[in-house]
Amino acid sequence: MTTLIPVLGDQLSHALSSLAGQDKATCVILMAELDEETSYVPHHKSKMAFILSAMRHHAEDLRSAGWTVDYVKLTDSENSGSFTGELARAMERHSASAICVTEAGEWRVKAMLDSWADRFDVPVEIRSDDRFLCDHAEFESWAKDRKQLRMEYFYRDMRRKSQLLMDGDAPVGGQWNFDAENRKPAKRDLAMPQPLHFAPDDITRDVIHMVEEKFATNMGQTAKLGFAVTRADALKQQAHFLRHALPSFGDYQDAMLTGEPFLWHSILSPYINTGLLDPLELCRAVEEQYHAGKVPINAAEGFIRQVIGWREYVRGIYWHAGPQYVESNALAAERPLPEFYWTGKTDMHCLSQTVDQTIAYSYAHHIQRLMITGNFALLAGINPVDVHIWYLAVYADAYEWVELPNSLGMSQFADGGMLASKPYAASGAYINRMSDYCSGCAYDVKKRTGEGACPFNFLYWAFLIDNEERLSRNPRMAMPYRTLAGMTPARRDEIRHDARARRVETHLQIARLARHARDTRRDVERRAP
């Protein structure tokens, strides 16, 4: 009697629910590298190298812990390319009599797991993923009958449930949220911490060679690949962050500096989302730093809010909204994604900095994603599915359950306000306030229109004009629409002219990739359950 335990690429944890209580002597763990996972969007080379290397290292860790692991590499000649196909082959190899698996993180993978009961003539047990604080039923109970599904109220419930930074029923520090203290622009500091860099070992070098050969035309570099690929090294990065970066994380979590990709950020989300780090364990370590007097409350609370608040919340939204969520397009945005999102070749310094950094590291922090690449796509009217595909493809921590609500809901307001209370649209003034990007730019951030004006400025006002009917009644948009109401018709026409000219230029830049974007979008839609 052999039980086959499939372990997916985002389930690299020894504490996985499907492993709990199992007899190692009668179980075989199946892990597989698959064409259907590496090719359904054009993934960044470093993202693939990180995940595949982490999978191979995890398989070795499981074997060292006494498990039997059947591992199928992407280049194995008999690899079917799909998990169902590899499960069928493994069922035959091991004469398996049962399947036990931890639930999927995405709708398309859930559809695959759900099909196994009919496909295979053995019992299939799908266990809940208890690496999350809030399961699906609890989120549905929280969301039921609410007019607005705002993260802040969900976050407070998760604080009460976890008892993180709580003094009985009250939040430590007397308030739930210290975000107002976390918006300081950063200055250059020779003592600025840098994350640990982990040199590739033999396993990682083999993976890099395979990725560079098989995915030669994909975006990105692997030369700077320095991710941890084992739990042991991920824990070293965690300890490094807690000691060196967390104390100032709160103050500068929204800051951006030219040539500084990491600042005081943790760079831990890839390890949390693959399973190498436990999110609740990490949050308790952050809490301990606060109670020990080593970090201020705004840093500890700000980090914990991102993990047990925002991360848990967007997962809940993803499953609550359903597989049709990806089709949302409340602002009717239809322009394809500009080519510079893939190349970094643009005179807009903030965008070239963010995209070049993404090409080099498969990483950008949340404000770069929201207020630089996301903000431009929102203002320019880029199709939200194209934006979703890009974010999913290029970032090492991007899995659909966490990326889709962030890009489509938070960044592009394509769900019409289910997730965000207003569009996160901003002119160049915000970027200038929170970064030094504008000082090195070919455009003038202080000019709203005309030759040399910052594109974020006229695109921002054109966005308000174009969406006036949809957005002017939103109370959080009242101030900019009051300003817009005071503009003369001539001023509005000037803004529209500049925006049209800029969009024509953007269309010329994207012509070469427009067909590819449409084909990729159709492929994503075809794979959806």
CSV table of N, CA, C and O in Angstrom, one decimal, residues 130-225:
chain,number,residue,atom,x,y,z
A,130,ASP,N,-2.6,24.7,5.7
A,130,ASP,CA,-2.6,25.4,7.0
A,130,ASP,C,-1.4,26.3,7.3
A,130,ASP,O,-1.1,26.7,8.4
A,131,ARG,N,-0.6,26.6,6.2
A,131,ARG,CA,0.4,27.6,6.3
A,131,ARG,C,-0.2,29.0,6.3
A,131,ARG,O,0.6,30.0,6.6
A,132,PHE,N,-1.4,29.1,6.1
A,132,PHE,CA,-2.1,30.4,6.2
A,132,PHE,C,-2.9,30.5,7.5
A,132,PHE,O,-3.4,29.5,8.0
A,133,LEU,N,-3.0,31.7,8.0
A,133,LEU,CA,-3.7,32.0,9.2
A,133,LEU,C,-5.2,31.9,9.0
A,133,LEU,O,-6.0,31.5,9.9
A,134,CYS,N,-5.7,32.3,7.8
A,134,CYS,CA,-7.1,32.3,7.6
A,134,CYS,C,-7.5,31.4,6.4
A,134,CYS,O,-7.0,31.5,5.3
A,135,ASP,N,-8.3,30.4,6.7
A,135,ASP,CA,-8.7,29.4,5.6
A,135,ASP,C,-9.8,30.0,4.8
A,135,ASP,O,-10.4,31.1,5.1
A,136,HIS,N,-10.2,29.3,3.7
A,136,HIS,CA,-11.2,29.8,2.8
A,136,HIS,C,-12.6,30.0,3.5
A,136,HIS,O,-13.2,31.0,3.3
A,137,ALA,N,-13.0,29.1,4.3
A,137,ALA,CA,-14.3,29.2,5.0
A,137,ALA,C,-14.3,30.4,5.9
A,137,ALA,O,-15.3,31.1,6.0
A,138,GLU,N,-13.2,30.6,6.6
A,138,GLU,CA,-13.2,31.8,7.6
A,138,GLU,C,-13.2,33.1,6.8
A,138,GLU,O,-13.9,34.0,7.2
A,139,PHE,N,-12.6,33.2,5.7
A,139,PHE,CA,-12.6,34.4,4.9
A,139,PHE,C,-14.0,34.7,4.4
A,139,PHE,O,-14.5,35.8,4.4
A,140,GLU,N,-14.7,33.6,3.9
A,140,GLU,CA,-16.0,33.7,3.4
A,140,GLU,C,-17.0,34.2,4.5
A,140,GLU,O,-17.9,35.0,4.3
A,141,SER,N,-16.8,33.7,5.7
A,141,SER,CA,-17.6,34.1,6.8
A,141,SER,C,-17.4,35.5,7.1
A,141,SER,O,-18.3,36.3,7.4
A,142,TRP,N,-16.1,36.0,7.1
A,142,TRP,CA,-15.8,37.4,7.3
A,142,TRP,C,-16.4,38.3,6.2
A,142,TRP,O,-16.9,39.4,6.5
A,143,ALA,N,-16.3,37.8,5.0
A,143,ALA,CA,-16.8,38.7,3.9
A,143,ALA,C,-18.3,38.7,3.8
A,143,ALA,O,-18.9,39.7,3.2
A,144,LYS,N,-19.0,37.7,4.3
A,144,LYS,CA,-20.5,37.6,4.1
A,144,LYS,C,-21.2,38.8,4.6
A,144,LYS,O,-21.0,39.3,5.7
A,145,ASP,N,-22.0,39.4,3.8
A,145,ASP,CA,-22.9,40.5,4.1
A,145,ASP,C,-22.2,41.8,4.3
A,145,ASP,O,-22.8,42.8,4.7
A,146,ARG,N,-20.9,41.9,4.0
A,146,ARG,CA,-20.2,43.2,4.1
A,146,ARG,C,-20.3,43.9,2.8
A,146,ARG,O,-20.2,43.4,1.7
A,147,LYS,N,-20.6,45.2,2.9
A,147,LYS,CA,-20.7,46.1,1.7
A,147,LYS,C,-19.3,46.4,1.1
A,147,LYS,O,-19.2,46.5,-0.1
A,148,GLN,N,-18.3,46.5,2.0
A,148,GLN,CA,-17.0,46.7,1.5
A,148,GLN,C,-16.0,45.8,2.2
A,148,GLN,O,-16.1,45.5,3.4
A,149,LEU,N,-15.1,45.2,1.4
A,149,LEU,CA,-14.2,44.2,1.9
A,149,LEU,C,-12.8,44.9,2.1
A,149,LEU,O,-11.9,44.6,1.4
A,150,ARG,N,-12.7,45.7,3.2
A,150,ARG,CA,-11.5,46.5,3.4
A,150,ARG,C,-10.5,45.7,4.2
A,150,ARG,O,-10.9,45.1,5.2
A,151,MET,N,-9.3,45.8,3.8
A,151,MET,CA,-8.2,45.1,4.5
A,151,MET,C,-8.1,45.4,5.9
A,151,MET,O,-7.8,44.6,6.8
A,152,GLU,N,-8.2,46.7,6.3
A,152,GLU,CA,-7.9,47.2,7.6
A,152,GLU,C,-8.7,46.4,8.7
A,152,GLU,O,-8.2,46.0,9.7
A,153,TYR,N,-10.0,46.1,8.4
A,153,TYR,CA,-10.8,45.4,9.4
A,153,TYR,C,-10.5,43.9,9.4
A,153,TYR,O,-10.5,43.3,10.5
A,154,PHE,N,-10.2,43.4,8.3
A,154,PHE,CA,-9.7,42.0,8.2
A,154,PHE,C,-8.4,41.9,9.0
A,154,PHE,O,-8.2,40.9,9.8
A,155,TYR,N,-7.5,42.8,8.8
A,155,TYR,CA,-6.2,42.8,9.5
A,155,TYR,C,-6.4,42.8,11.0
A,155,TYR,O,-5.7,42.1,11.8
A,156,ARG,N,-7.3,43.6,11.5
A,156,ARG,CA,-7.6,43.6,13.0
A,156,ARG,C,-8.0,42.3,13.5
A,156,ARG,O,-7.6,41.8,14.6
A,157,ASP,N,-8.8,41.6,12.7
A,157,ASP,CA,-9.3,40.3,13.1
A,157,ASP,C,-8.1,39.3,13.2
A,157,ASP,O,-8.0,38.4,14.0
A,158,MET,N,-7.2,39.4,12.2
A,158,MET,CA,-6.0,38.5,12.2
A,158,MET,C,-5.1,38.9,13.4
A,158,MET,O,-4.4,37.9,13.9
A,159,ARG,N,-5.0,40.1,13.7
A,159,ARG,CA,-4.2,40.5,14.9
A,159,ARG,C,-4.8,39.8,16.2
A,159,ARG,O,-4.1,39.3,17.0
A,160,ARG,N,-6.1,39.9,16.3
A,160,ARG,CA,-6.8,39.3,17.4
A,160,ARG,C,-6.6,37.8,17.4
A,160,ARG,O,-6.3,37.2,18.5
A,161,LYS,N,-6.7,37.2,16.3
A,161,LYS,CA,-6.6,35.7,16.2
A,161,LYS,C,-5.2,35.3,16.5
A,161,LYS,O,-5.0,34.3,17.2
A,162,SER,N,-4.2,35.9,16.0
A,162,SER,CA,-2.8,35.6,16.2
A,162,SER,C,-2.2,36.1,17.5
A,162,SER,O,-1.2,35.5,18.0
A,163,GLN,N,-2.8,37.1,18.1
A,163,GLN,CA,-2.3,37.8,19.3
A,163,GLN,C,-1.0,38.4,19.0
A,163,GLN,O,-0.3,38.7,20.0
A,164,LEU,N,-0.6,38.7,17.8
A,164,LEU,CA,0.6,39.5,17.5
A,164,LEU,C,0.4,40.9,17.8
A,164,LEU,O,-0.6,41.6,17.5
A,165,LEU,N,1.4,41.5,18.6
A,165,LEU,CA,1.3,42.9,19.0
A,165,LEU,C,0.0,43.3,19.7
A,165,LEU,O,-0.6,44.3,19.4
A,166,MET,N,-0.5,42.4,20.5
A,166,MET,CA,-1.7,42.6,21.3
A,166,MET,C,-1.4,42.7,22.8
A,166,MET,O,-0.6,42.0,23.3
A,167,ASP,N,-2.2,43.6,23.4
A,167,ASP,CA,-2.2,43.6,24.9
A,167,ASP,C,-3.6,43.3,25.3
A,167,ASP,O,-4.4,44.2,25.5
A,168,GLY,N,-3.9,42.0,25.5
A,168,GLY,CA,-5.2,41.6,25.8
A,168,GLY,C,-6.1,41.8,24.5
A,168,GLY,O,-5.7,41.3,23.4
A,169,ASP,N,-7.1,42.6,24.6
A,169,ASP,CA,-8.0,42.9,23.4
A,169,ASP,C,-7.5,44.2,22.7
A,169,ASP,O,-8.1,44.5,21.7
A,170,ALA,N,-6.5,44.8,23.2
A,170,ALA,CA,-6.1,46.1,22.6
A,170,ALA,C,-4.8,46.0,21.9
A,170,ALA,O,-3.9,45.2,22.3
A,171,PRO,N,-4.6,46.8,20.8
A,171,PRO,CA,-3.3,46.7,20.1
A,171,PRO,C,-2.2,47.4,20.9
A,171,PRO,O,-2.4,48.4,21.5
A,172,VAL,N,-1.0,46.8,20.9
A,172,VAL,CA,0.1,47.4,21.5
A,172,VAL,C,0.4,48.7,20.8
A,172,VAL,O,0.3,48.9,19.6
A,173,GLY,N,0.7,49.7,21.7
A,173,GLY,CA,1.0,51.0,21.2
A,173,GLY,C,-0.3,51.9,21.1
A,173,GLY,O,-0.2,53.1,20.7
A,174,GLY,N,-1.4,51.3,21.4
A,174,GLY,CA,-2.7,52.1,21.4
A,174,GLY,C,-3.4,52.3,20.1
A,174,GLY,O,-4.4,53.0,20.1
A,175,GLN,N,-2.8,51.8,19.0
A,175,GLN,CA,-3.5,52.0,17.7
A,175,GLN,C,-3.1,50.8,16.8
A,175,GLN,O,-2.1,50.1,17.0
A,176,TRP,N,-4.0,50.5,15.9
A,176,TRP,CA,-3.8,49.3,15.0
A,176,TRP,C,-2.8,49.5,13.9
A,176,TRP,O,-2.1,48.6,13.5
A,177,ASN,N,-2.7,50.7,13.5
A,177,ASN,CA,-1.9,51.0,12.2
A,177,ASN,C,-1.1,52.2,12.4
A,177,ASN,O,-1.5,53.3,12.8
A,178,PHE,N,0.2,52.0,12.1
A,178,PHE,CA,1.2,53.2,12.2
A,178,PHE,C,1.7,53.6,10.8
A,178,PHE,O,2.8,54.1,10.7
A,179,ASP,N,0.9,53.4,9.8
A,179,ASP,CA,1.3,53.6,8.4
A,179,ASP,C,1.7,55.1,8.2
A,179,ASP,O,2.5,55.4,7.3
A,180,ALA,N,1.0,56.0,8.9
A,180,ALA,CA,1.3,57.4,8.7
A,180,ALA,C,2.8,57.7,9.0
A,180,ALA,O,3.3,58.7,8.6
A,181,GLU,N,3.4,56.9,9.8
A,181,GLU,CA,4.8,57.1,10.2
A,181,GLU,C,5.8,56.4,9.2
A,181,GLU,O,7.0,56.5,9.4
A,182,ASN,N,5.3,55.8,8.2
A,182,ASN,CA,6.1,55.0,7.3
A,182,ASN,C,6.2,55.5,5.9
A,182,ASN,O,6.2,54.8,4.9
A,183,ARG,N,6.3,56.8,5.8
A,183,ARG,CA,6.3,57.4,4.5
A,183,ARG,C,7.4,58.5,4.3
A,183,ARG,O,7.3,59.5,3.7
A,184,LYS,N,8.6,58.2,4.9
A,184,LYS,CA,9.7,59.1,4.8
A,184,LYS,C,10.5,58.8,3.6
A,184,LYS,O,10.9,57.7,3.3
A,185,PRO,N,10.9,59.9,2.9
A,185,PRO,CA,11.9,59.7,1.8
A,185,PRO,C,13.2,59.3,2.3
A,185,PRO,O,13.6,59.8,3.4
A,186,ALA,N,14.0,58.5,1.6
A,186,ALA,CA,15.3,58.1,2.1
A,186,ALA,C,16.4,59.0,1.5
A,186,ALA,O,16.3,59.6,0.5
A,187,LYS,N,17.5,59.1,2.3
A,187,LYS,CA,18.7,59.7,1.8
A,187,LYS,C,19.8,58.7,1.7
A,187,LYS,O,19.8,57.6,2.4
A,188,ARG,N,20.8,58.9,0.9
A,188,ARG,CA,21.9,58.0,0.8
A,188,ARG,C,22.6,57.8,2.1
A,188,ARG,O,22.9,58.8,2.8
A,189,ASP,N,22.9,56.6,2.4
A,189,ASP,CA,23.5,56.3,3.7
A,189,ASP,C,24.6,55.2,3.5
A,189,ASP,O,24.2,54.1,3.0
A,190,LEU,N,25.8,55.4,3.8
A,190,LEU,CA,26.8,54.4,3.6
A,190,LEU,C,26.6,53.2,4.5
A,190,LEU,O,27.1,52.1,4.2
A,191,ALA,N,25.8,53.4,5.5
A,191,ALA,CA,25.5,52.2,6.4
A,191,ALA,C,24.2,51.5,6.0
A,191,ALA,O,23.8,50.6,6.7
A,192,MET,N,23.7,51.8,4.8
A,192,MET,CA,22.5,51.2,4.4
A,192,MET,C,22.7,49.6,4.3
A,192,MET,O,23.7,49.2,3.7
A,193,PRO,N,21.8,48.8,4.9
A,193,PRO,CA,22.1,47.4,4.8
A,193,PRO,C,21.9,46.8,3.4
A,193,PRO,O,21.1,47.4,2.6
A,194,GLN,N,22.6,45.7,3.1
A,194,GLN,CA,22.4,45.0,1.9
A,194,GLN,C,22.0,43.6,2.2
A,194,GLN,O,22.5,43.0,3.2
A,195,PRO,N,21.1,43.0,1.5
A,195,PRO,CA,20.7,41.6,1.8
A,195,PRO,C,21.9,40.6,1.5
A,195,PRO,O,22.8,41.0,0.8
A,196,LEU,N,21.8,39.5,2.2
A,196,LEU,CA,22.8,38.5,1.9
A,196,LEU,C,22.7,38.0,0.5
A,196,LEU,O,21.7,37.9,-0.1
A,197,HIS,N,23.9,37.7,-0.1
A,197,HIS,CA,23.9,37.1,-1.5
A,197,HIS,C,24.5,35.7,-1.3
A,197,HIS,O,25.5,35.5,-0.8
A,198,PHE,N,23.7,34.7,-1.9
A,198,PHE,CA,24.1,33.3,-1.8
A,198,PHE,C,24.6,32.9,-3.1
A,198,PHE,O,23.9,32.8,-4.1
A,199,ALA,N,25.9,32.5,-3.2
A,199,ALA,CA,26.6,32.1,-4.4
A,199,ALA,C,26.0,30.8,-4.9
A,199,ALA,O,25.7,29.9,-4.0
A,200,PRO,N,25.7,30.6,-6.2
A,200,PRO,CA,25.2,29.3,-6.6
A,200,PRO,C,26.1,28.1,-6.3
A,200,PRO,O,27.3,28.2,-6.5
A,201,ASP,N,25.5,27.1,-5.9
A,201,ASP,CA,26.2,25.8,-5.7
A,201,ASP,C,26.1,25.0,-7.0
A,201,ASP,O,25.6,25.4,-8.0
A,202,ASP,N,26.5,23.7,-6.9
A,202,ASP,CA,26.5,22.9,-8.1
A,202,ASP,C,25.0,22.7,-8.7
A,202,ASP,O,24.8,22.7,-9.9
A,203,ILE,N,24.1,22.5,-7.7
A,203,ILE,CA,22.7,22.3,-8.1
A,203,ILE,C,22.2,23.5,-8.8
A,203,ILE,O,21.6,23.5,-9.9
A,204,THR,N,22.4,24.7,-8.2
A,204,THR,CA,21.9,25.9,-8.8
A,204,THR,C,22.6,26.2,-10.1
A,204,THR,O,22.0,26.7,-11.1
A,205,ARG,N,23.9,26.0,-10.2
A,205,ARG,CA,24.6,26.2,-11.5
A,205,ARG,C,24.0,25.3,-12.6
A,205,ARG,O,23.9,25.7,-13.8
A,206,ASP,N,23.7,24.1,-12.3
A,206,ASP,CA,23.1,23.2,-13.3
A,206,ASP,C,21.7,23.8,-13.8
A,206,ASP,O,21.4,23.7,-15.0
A,207,VAL,N,21.0,24.3,-12.8
A,207,VAL,CA,19.7,24.8,-13.2
A,207,VAL,C,19.8,26.1,-14.0
A,207,VAL,O,19.1,26.3,-15.0
A,208,ILE,N,20.8,26.9,-13.6
A,208,ILE,CA,21.0,28.2,-14.4
A,208,ILE,C,21.4,27.8,-15.9
A,208,ILE,O,20.9,28.4,-16.8
A,209,HIS,N,22.3,26.8,-16.0
A,209,HIS,CA,22.7,26.4,-17.4
A,209,HIS,C,21.5,25.9,-18.2
A,209,HIS,O,21.3,26.3,-19.3
A,210,MET,N,20.6,25.2,-17.5
A,210,MET,CA,19.4,24.7,-18.2
A,210,MET,C,18.5,25.8,-18.6
A,210,MET,O,18.0,25.9,-19.7
A,211,VAL,N,18.3,26.7,-17.7
A,211,VAL,CA,17.3,27.8,-17.9
A,211,VAL,C,17.9,28.7,-19.1
A,211,VAL,O,17.2,29.1,-20.0
A,212,GLU,N,19.2,29.0,-19.0
A,212,GLU,CA,19.8,29.9,-20.0
A,212,GLU,C,19.7,29.2,-21.4
A,212,GLU,O,19.6,29.9,-22.4
A,213,GLU,N,19.8,27.9,-21.4
A,213,GLU,CA,19.7,27.2,-22.7
A,213,GLU,C,18.3,27.1,-23.2
A,213,GLU,O,18.0,27.3,-24.4
A,214,LYS,N,17.4,26.7,-22.4
A,214,LYS,CA,16.0,26.4,-22.8
A,214,LYS,C,15.2,27.6,-22.9
A,214,LYS,O,14.2,27.6,-23.7
A,215,PHE,N,15.5,28.7,-22.2
A,215,PHE,CA,14.7,29.9,-22.2
A,215,PHE,C,15.5,31.1,-22.5
A,215,PHE,O,15.4,32.1,-21.9
A,216,ALA,N,16.3,30.9,-23.6
A,216,ALA,CA,17.3,32.0,-23.9
A,216,ALA,C,16.7,33.3,-24.3
A,216,ALA,O,17.3,34.4,-24.0
A,217,THR,N,15.4,33.3,-24.8
A,217,THR,CA,14.8,34.6,-25.2
A,217,THR,C,14.0,35.2,-24.1
A,217,THR,O,13.4,36.3,-24.3
A,218,ASN,N,13.8,34.6,-23.0
A,218,ASN,CA,13.0,35.1,-21.9
A,218,ASN,C,13.7,36.4,-21.3
A,218,ASN,O,14.9,36.5,-21.3
A,219,MET,N,12.9,37.2,-20.6
A,219,MET,CA,13.5,38.4,-20.0
A,219,MET,C,14.4,38.0,-18.8
A,219,MET,O,14.2,37.0,-18.1
A,220,GLY,N,15.4,38.8,-18.5
A,220,GLY,CA,16.1,38.7,-17.3
A,220,GLY,C,17.5,38.2,-17.4
A,220,GLY,O,17.9,37.7,-18.4
A,221,GLN,N,18.2,38.3,-16.3
A,221,GLN,CA,19.6,37.8,-16.1
A,221,GLN,C,19.6,36.8,-15.0
A,221,GLN,O,18.8,36.8,-14.1
A,222,THR,N,20.6,35.9,-15.1
A,222,THR,CA,20.8,35.0,-14.0
A,222,THR,C,22.2,35.3,-13.4
A,222,THR,O,22.6,34.7,-12.4
A,223,ALA,N,23.0,36.2,-14.0
A,223,ALA,CA,24.3,36.5,-13.5
A,223,ALA,C,24.3,37.0,-12.1
A,223,ALA,O,25.3,36.8,-11.3
A,224,LYS,N,23.3,37.7,-11.7
A,224,LYS,CA,23.2,38.3,-10.4
A,224,LYS,C,22.3,37.5,-9.4
A,224,LYS,O,22.0,37.9,-8.3
A,225,LEU,N,22.0,36.3,-9.8
A,225,LEU,CA,21.1,35.4,-9.0
A,225,LEU,C,21.8,35.2,-7.6
A,225,LEU,O,22.9,34.6,-7.6
